[in-house]
mmCIF file of C-alpha atoms in Angstrom:
data_model
loop_
_atom_site.group_PDB
_atom_site.id
_atom_site.type_symbol
_atom_site.label_atom_id
_atom_site.label_comp_id
_atom_site.label_asym_id
_atom_site.label_seq_id
_atom_site.Cartn_x
_atom_site.Cartn_y
_atom_site.Cartn_z
ATOM 1 C CA LYS B 242 -2.960 8.647 -10.164
ATOM 2 C CA ASN B 243 -4.338 8.890 -6.657
ATOM 3 C CA GLU B 244 -7.843 7.798 -6.114
ATOM 4 C CA VAL B 245 -8.578 10.978 -4.137
ATOM 5 C CA GLU B 246 -7.183 14.351 -5.356
ATOM 6 C CA GLN B 247 -7.471 17.527 -3.446
ATOM 7 C CA SER B 248 -6.905 20.988 -4.575
ATOM 8 C CA PRO B 249 -5.257 23.327 -3.825
ATOM 9 C CA GLN B 250 -2.375 21.784 -1.805
ATOM 10 C CA ASN B 251 -1.787 25.067 0.042
ATOM 11 C CA LEU B 252 -4.039 28.028 0.540
ATOM 12 C CA THR B 253 -3.369 31.364 2.180
ATOM 13 C CA ALA B 254 -6.403 33.602 2.944
ATOM 14 C CA GLN B 255 -7.099 36.743 4.872
ATOM 15 C CA GLU B 256 -9.576 36.825 7.733
ATOM 16 C CA GLY B 257 -13.084 37.112 6.419
ATOM 17 C CA GLU B 258 -12.491 35.579 3.006
ATOM 18 C CA PHE B 259 -14.599 32.818 1.600
ATOM 19 C CA ILE B 260 -12.639 29.640 1.158
ATOM 20 C CA THR B 261 -13.212 26.599 -1.179
ATOM 21 C CA ILE B 262 -11.322 23.362 -1.096
ATOM 22 C CA ASN B 263 -11.904 20.829 -3.761
ATOM 23 C CA CYS B 264 -11.841 17.038 -3.703
ATOM 24 C CA SER B 265 -12.166 14.709 -6.776
ATOM 25 C CA TYR B 266 -12.277 10.922 -6.517
ATOM 26 C CA SER B 267 -12.162 8.122 -9.156
ATOM 27 C CA VAL B 268 -13.790 5.240 -7.335
ATOM 28 C CA GLY B 269 -17.151 4.249 -6.412
ATOM 29 C CA ILE B 270 -18.043 5.386 -2.842
ATOM 30 C CA SER B 271 -20.706 4.944 -0.221
ATOM 31 C CA ALA B 272 -19.733 8.200 1.493
ATOM 32 C CA LEU B 273 -17.186 10.994 1.509
ATOM 33 C CA HIS B 274 -15.637 12.513 4.633
ATOM 34 C CA TRP B 275 -14.044 15.842 5.394
ATOM 35 C CA LEU B 276 -11.629 15.751 8.253
ATOM 36 C CA GLN B 277 -9.656 18.587 9.971
ATOM 37 C CA GLN B 278 -6.029 18.048 11.296
ATOM 38 C CA HIS B 279 -4.945 20.618 13.711
ATOM 39 C CA PRO B 280 -1.345 21.999 13.857
ATOM 40 C CA GLY B 281 -0.938 19.818 16.953
ATOM 41 C CA GLY B 282 -1.734 16.774 14.852
ATOM 42 C CA GLY B 283 -5.218 15.803 16.086
ATOM 43 C CA ILE B 284 -7.686 14.696 13.561
ATOM 44 C CA VAL B 285 -11.415 15.389 13.889
ATOM 45 C CA SER B 286 -14.407 14.503 11.600
ATOM 46 C CA LEU B 287 -16.134 17.481 10.102
ATOM 47 C CA PHE B 288 -18.651 16.008 7.740
ATOM 48 C CA MET B 289 -19.699 12.661 6.250
ATOM 49 C CA LEU B 290 -21.690 13.088 2.870
ATOM 50 C CA SER B 291 -23.418 10.583 0.769
ATOM 51 C CA SER B 292 -25.365 13.214 -1.296
ATOM 52 C CA GLY B 293 -26.303 16.856 -1.332
ATOM 53 C CA LYS B 294 -25.071 19.458 1.052
ATOM 54 C CA LYS B 295 -24.406 19.706 4.759
ATOM 55 C CA LYS B 296 -23.792 22.851 6.919
ATOM 56 C CA HIS B 297 -22.214 23.208 10.328
ATOM 57 C CA GLY B 298 -21.609 26.707 11.507
ATOM 58 C CA ARG B 299 -19.474 28.484 8.946
ATOM 59 C CA LEU B 300 -18.626 25.234 7.215
ATOM 60 C CA ILE B 301 -20.525 23.886 4.235
ATOM 61 C CA ALA B 302 -19.790 20.645 2.415
ATOM 62 C CA THR B 303 -21.329 19.664 -0.908
ATOM 63 C CA ILE B 304 -20.993 16.518 -3.058
ATOM 64 C CA ASN B 305 -21.843 15.754 -6.669
ATOM 65 C CA ILE B 306 -22.014 12.004 -7.035
ATOM 66 C CA GLN B 307 -22.345 12.046 -10.784
ATOM 67 C CA GLU B 308 -19.229 14.237 -11.182
ATOM 68 C CA LYS B 309 -17.316 12.485 -8.293
ATOM 69 C CA HIS B 310 -16.561 15.814 -6.784
ATOM 70 C CA SER B 311 -16.932 17.416 -3.377
ATOM 71 C CA SER B 312 -16.204 20.876 -2.010
ATOM 72 C CA LEU B 313 -15.661 22.235 1.418
ATOM 73 C CA HIS B 314 -16.544 25.932 1.921
ATOM 74 C CA ILE B 315 -15.634 28.139 4.750
ATOM 75 C CA THR B 316 -17.479 31.364 5.095
ATOM 76 C CA ALA B 317 -15.953 34.324 6.962
ATOM 77 C CA SER B 318 -12.641 32.590 7.533
ATOM 78 C CA HIS B 319 -10.910 33.135 10.775
ATOM 79 C CA PRO B 320 -7.203 32.444 11.948
ATOM 80 C CA ARG B 321 -8.555 29.572 14.062
ATOM 81 C CA ASP B 322 -9.504 27.813 10.796
ATOM 82 C CA SER B 323 -5.795 27.339 10.072
ATOM 83 C CA ALA B 324 -5.385 23.554 9.689
ATOM 84 C CA VAL B 325 -5.003 20.901 7.130
ATOM 85 C CA TYR B 326 -8.386 19.821 5.683
ATOM 86 C CA ILE B 327 -8.508 16.222 4.472
ATOM 87 C CA CYS B 328 -10.922 14.570 2.072
ATOM 88 C CA ALA B 329 -11.486 10.863 2.379
ATOM 89 C CA VAL B 330 -13.745 8.333 0.597
ATOM 90 C CA ASP B 331 -15.419 5.325 2.062
ATOM 91 C CA THR B 332 -15.634 2.557 -0.565
ATOM 92 C CA GLY B 333 -18.048 0.578 1.591
ATOM 93 C CA THR B 334 -15.984 -2.310 2.655
ATOM 94 C CA ALA B 335 -15.645 -2.137 6.447
ATOM 95 C CA SER B 336 -16.008 1.540 6.110
ATOM 96 C CA LYS B 337 -12.253 1.715 5.109
ATOM 97 C CA LEU B 338 -11.202 5.211 4.062
ATOM 98 C CA THR B 339 -8.891 6.266 1.259
ATOM 99 C CA PHE B 340 -7.462 9.773 1.845
ATOM 100 C CA GLY B 341 -6.331 12.736 -0.121
ATOM 101 C CA THR B 342 -3.071 14.369 0.671
ATOM 102 C CA GLY B 343 -4.822 17.232 2.388
ATOM 103 C CA THR B 344 -5.080 21.128 1.908
ATOM 104 C CA ARG B 345 -3.018 23.167 4.209
ATOM 105 C CA LEU B 346 -4.983 26.357 4.995
ATOM 106 C CA GLN B 347 -3.567 29.379 6.666
ATOM 107 C CA VAL B 348 -5.676 32.323 7.591
ATOM 108 C CA THR B 349 -3.979 35.566 8.440
ATOM 109 C CA LEU B 350 -5.276 38.594 10.131
ATOM 110 C CA ASN H 296 -15.952 9.023 27.503
ATOM 111 C CA ALA H 297 -12.222 9.200 26.709
ATOM 112 C CA GLY H 298 -12.825 8.313 23.044
ATOM 113 C CA VAL H 299 -9.861 6.786 21.401
ATOM 114 C CA THR H 300 -6.535 6.743 23.370
ATOM 115 C CA GLN H 301 -3.104 5.805 22.168
ATOM 116 C CA THR H 302 0.126 5.258 24.003
ATOM 117 C CA PRO H 303 2.875 6.226 23.818
ATOM 118 C CA LYS H 304 2.753 9.662 22.299
ATOM 119 C CA PHE H 305 6.391 9.688 21.194
ATOM 120 C CA ARG H 306 8.951 6.898 20.722
ATOM 121 C CA ILE H 307 12.339 6.548 19.411
ATOM 122 C CA LEU H 308 13.549 2.984 18.367
ATOM 123 C CA LYS H 309 16.720 1.600 17.020
ATOM 124 C CA ILE H 310 16.775 -0.446 13.975
ATOM 125 C CA GLY H 311 15.812 -3.932 14.699
ATOM 126 C CA GLN H 312 13.965 -3.238 17.905
ATOM 127 C CA SER H 313 10.285 -4.186 18.407
ATOM 128 C CA MET H 314 7.460 -2.362 20.133
ATOM 129 C CA THR H 315 3.785 -2.299 20.461
ATOM 130 C CA LEU H 316 1.593 0.710 19.893
ATOM 131 C CA GLN H 317 -1.462 0.570 22.122
ATOM 132 C CA CYS H 318 -4.952 1.711 21.119
ATOM 133 C CA THR H 319 -8.087 1.562 23.165
ATOM 134 C CA GLN H 320 -11.540 2.997 22.603
ATOM 135 C CA ASP H 321 -14.489 3.199 25.059
ATOM 136 C CA MET H 322 -17.256 3.731 22.649
ATOM 137 C CA ASN H 323 -18.110 0.069 21.958
ATOM 138 C CA HIS H 324 -17.161 0.532 18.350
ATOM 139 C CA ASN H 325 -16.862 -2.713 16.321
ATOM 140 C CA TYR H 326 -14.651 -1.212 13.649
ATOM 141 C CA MET H 327 -11.020 -0.209 14.412
ATOM 142 C CA TYR H 328 -8.240 0.972 12.121
ATOM 143 C CA TRP H 329 -4.557 1.713 12.131
ATOM 144 C CA TYR H 330 -3.149 4.338 9.789
ATOM 145 C CA ARG H 331 0.162 5.803 9.263
ATOM 146 C CA GLN H 332 0.840 9.431 7.999
ATOM 147 C CA ASP H 333 4.102 10.214 6.227
ATOM 148 C CA PRO H 334 4.911 13.840 5.369
ATOM 149 C CA GLY H 335 3.131 15.146 2.231
ATOM 150 C CA MET H 336 1.257 11.917 1.905
ATOM 151 C CA GLY H 337 -2.321 11.009 2.746
ATOM 152 C CA LEU H 338 -2.960 8.587 5.646
ATOM 153 C CA LYS H 339 -2.578 4.962 4.595
ATOM 154 C CA LEU H 340 -4.358 2.086 6.135
ATOM 155 C CA ILE H 341 -2.143 -0.566 7.770
ATOM 156 C CA TYR H 342 -4.621 -2.950 9.346
ATOM 157 C CA TYR H 343 -8.293 -3.015 10.325
ATOM 158 C CA SER H 344 -10.688 -4.949 12.370
ATOM 159 C CA VAL H 345 -14.467 -5.372 12.071
ATOM 160 C CA GLY H 346 -14.764 -7.011 15.496
ATOM 161 C CA ALA H 347 -13.013 -9.009 18.201
ATOM 162 C CA GLY H 348 -11.099 -11.767 16.823
ATOM 163 C CA ILE H 349 -11.265 -10.466 13.275
ATOM 164 C CA THR H 350 -8.354 -8.629 11.510
ATOM 165 C CA ASP H 351 -7.397 -7.905 7.982
ATOM 166 C CA LYS H 352 -4.663 -6.163 6.040
ATOM 167 C CA GLY H 353 -4.888 -2.704 4.594
ATOM 168 C CA GLU H 354 -2.686 -1.006 1.972
ATOM 169 C CA VAL H 355 0.643 -1.084 3.769
ATOM 170 C CA PRO H 356 0.695 -4.132 6.243
ATOM 171 C CA ASN H 357 4.365 -5.247 5.771
ATOM 172 C CA GLY H 358 6.376 -5.016 8.922
ATOM 173 C CA TYR H 359 3.416 -4.866 11.308
ATOM 174 C CA ASN H 360 1.036 -7.152 13.095
ATOM 175 C CA VAL H 361 -2.252 -6.648 14.939
ATOM 176 C CA SER H 362 -4.521 -8.492 17.285
ATOM 177 C CA ARG H 363 -8.125 -7.755 18.546
ATOM 178 C CA SER H 364 -8.786 -9.923 21.494
ATOM 179 C CA THR H 365 -11.428 -7.430 22.919
ATOM 180 C CA THR H 366 -13.746 -4.836 21.393
ATOM 181 C CA GLU H 367 -11.861 -2.122 23.237
ATOM 182 C CA ASP H 368 -8.224 -2.812 22.316
ATOM 183 C CA PHE H 369 -6.437 -2.952 19.016
ATOM 184 C CA PRO H 370 -2.651 -3.030 19.534
ATOM 185 C CA LEU H 371 -0.244 -2.571 16.556
ATOM 186 C CA ARG H 372 3.028 -4.528 16.836
ATOM 187 C CA LEU H 373 6.216 -3.566 14.969
ATOM 188 C CA GLU H 374 8.673 -6.352 14.723
ATOM 189 C CA LEU H 375 12.355 -5.539 13.557
ATOM 190 C CA ALA H 376 11.780 -1.757 13.333
ATOM 191 C CA ALA H 377 13.148 -0.127 10.041
ATOM 192 C CA PRO H 378 13.815 3.515 9.246
ATOM 193 C CA SER H 379 11.045 3.196 6.626
ATOM 194 C CA GLN H 380 8.601 2.871 9.607
ATOM 195 C CA THR H 381 9.361 6.351 10.890
ATOM 196 C CA SER H 382 5.947 7.948 10.719
ATOM 197 C CA VAL H 383 3.041 9.259 12.762
ATOM 198 C CA TYR H 384 0.526 6.393 13.615
ATOM 199 C CA PHE H 385 -3.261 7.060 14.152
ATOM 200 C CA CYS H 386 -5.730 4.567 15.512
ATOM 201 C CA ALA H 387 -9.351 5.228 14.766
ATOM 202 C CA SER H 388 -12.681 3.492 15.407
ATOM 203 C CA SER H 389 -16.216 3.691 13.969
ATOM 204 C CA ARG H 390 -19.543 2.196 14.543
ATOM 205 C CA PRO H 391 -20.859 0.308 11.414
ATOM 206 C CA ARG H 392 -24.239 0.514 9.850
ATOM 207 C CA SER H 393 -25.052 3.911 11.397
ATOM 208 C CA SER H 394 -26.462 6.756 9.554
ATOM 209 C CA TYR H 395 -23.403 8.799 10.450
ATOM 210 C CA ASN H 396 -20.397 6.498 10.223
ATOM 211 C CA GLU H 397 -17.889 8.968 11.585
ATOM 212 C CA GLN H 398 -14.442 7.741 12.360
ATOM 213 C CA PHE H 399 -12.904 8.861 15.669
ATOM 214 C CA PHE H 400 -9.217 9.321 15.792
ATOM 215 C CA GLY H 401 -6.757 8.830 18.559
ATOM 216 C CA PRO H 402 -4.051 11.596 19.166
ATOM 217 C CA GLY H 403 -1.346 9.743 17.347
ATOM 218 C CA THR H 404 2.000 8.283 18.047
ATOM 219 C CA ARG H 405 5.127 9.875 16.567
ATOM 220 C CA LEU H 406 7.669 7.069 16.041
ATOM 221 C CA THR H 407 11.284 7.640 14.880
ATOM 222 C CA VAL H 408 13.444 4.709 13.876
ATOM 223 C CA LEU H 409 17.189 5.405 13.912
#
């Protein structure tokens, strides 16, 4: 069993829909990261969470440490949100990350 | 700032050849990492470094070597390339002990071993 599990693996939405991507982990962590990988391959950091909730524009990330679960929400989705969204956990040693396999999101008009 | 840069972007190797993937960051980050990404799999840590002169193995170090002679550079060496090393390689860096320990990724190197 992977230490970081994401669901769903693939997601298709219509423009304007509210999207939720889930991440569950089985190890103790110091922080959880949400990353975005564009179709061209580049990876950018969206959020780092150690508790609670963070918001940036139309993106919201939440984490429940007790339940070892995090969600990434996208409000009013747009085709430019089409990408792979990756959850990763920092176990605290040298800030090394363990990654989920990603959720491929496609937003259509 | 250029951030994290990697060269080359693409490379095709024959089985048994060697090569070095270059990674440089200009953010004065102490921590640097090498990951590989295979289709359908999450990124896997190959090697990491917490500062110049200090390196350590990650999850999948076999077939690779690294060095860290300066804060800026963290090259990854492939000796005797094998088809199993066909992958996309990402270098990343971060600043430790900050309130927002974001990792910054390079653009990746797509390597094919034939």
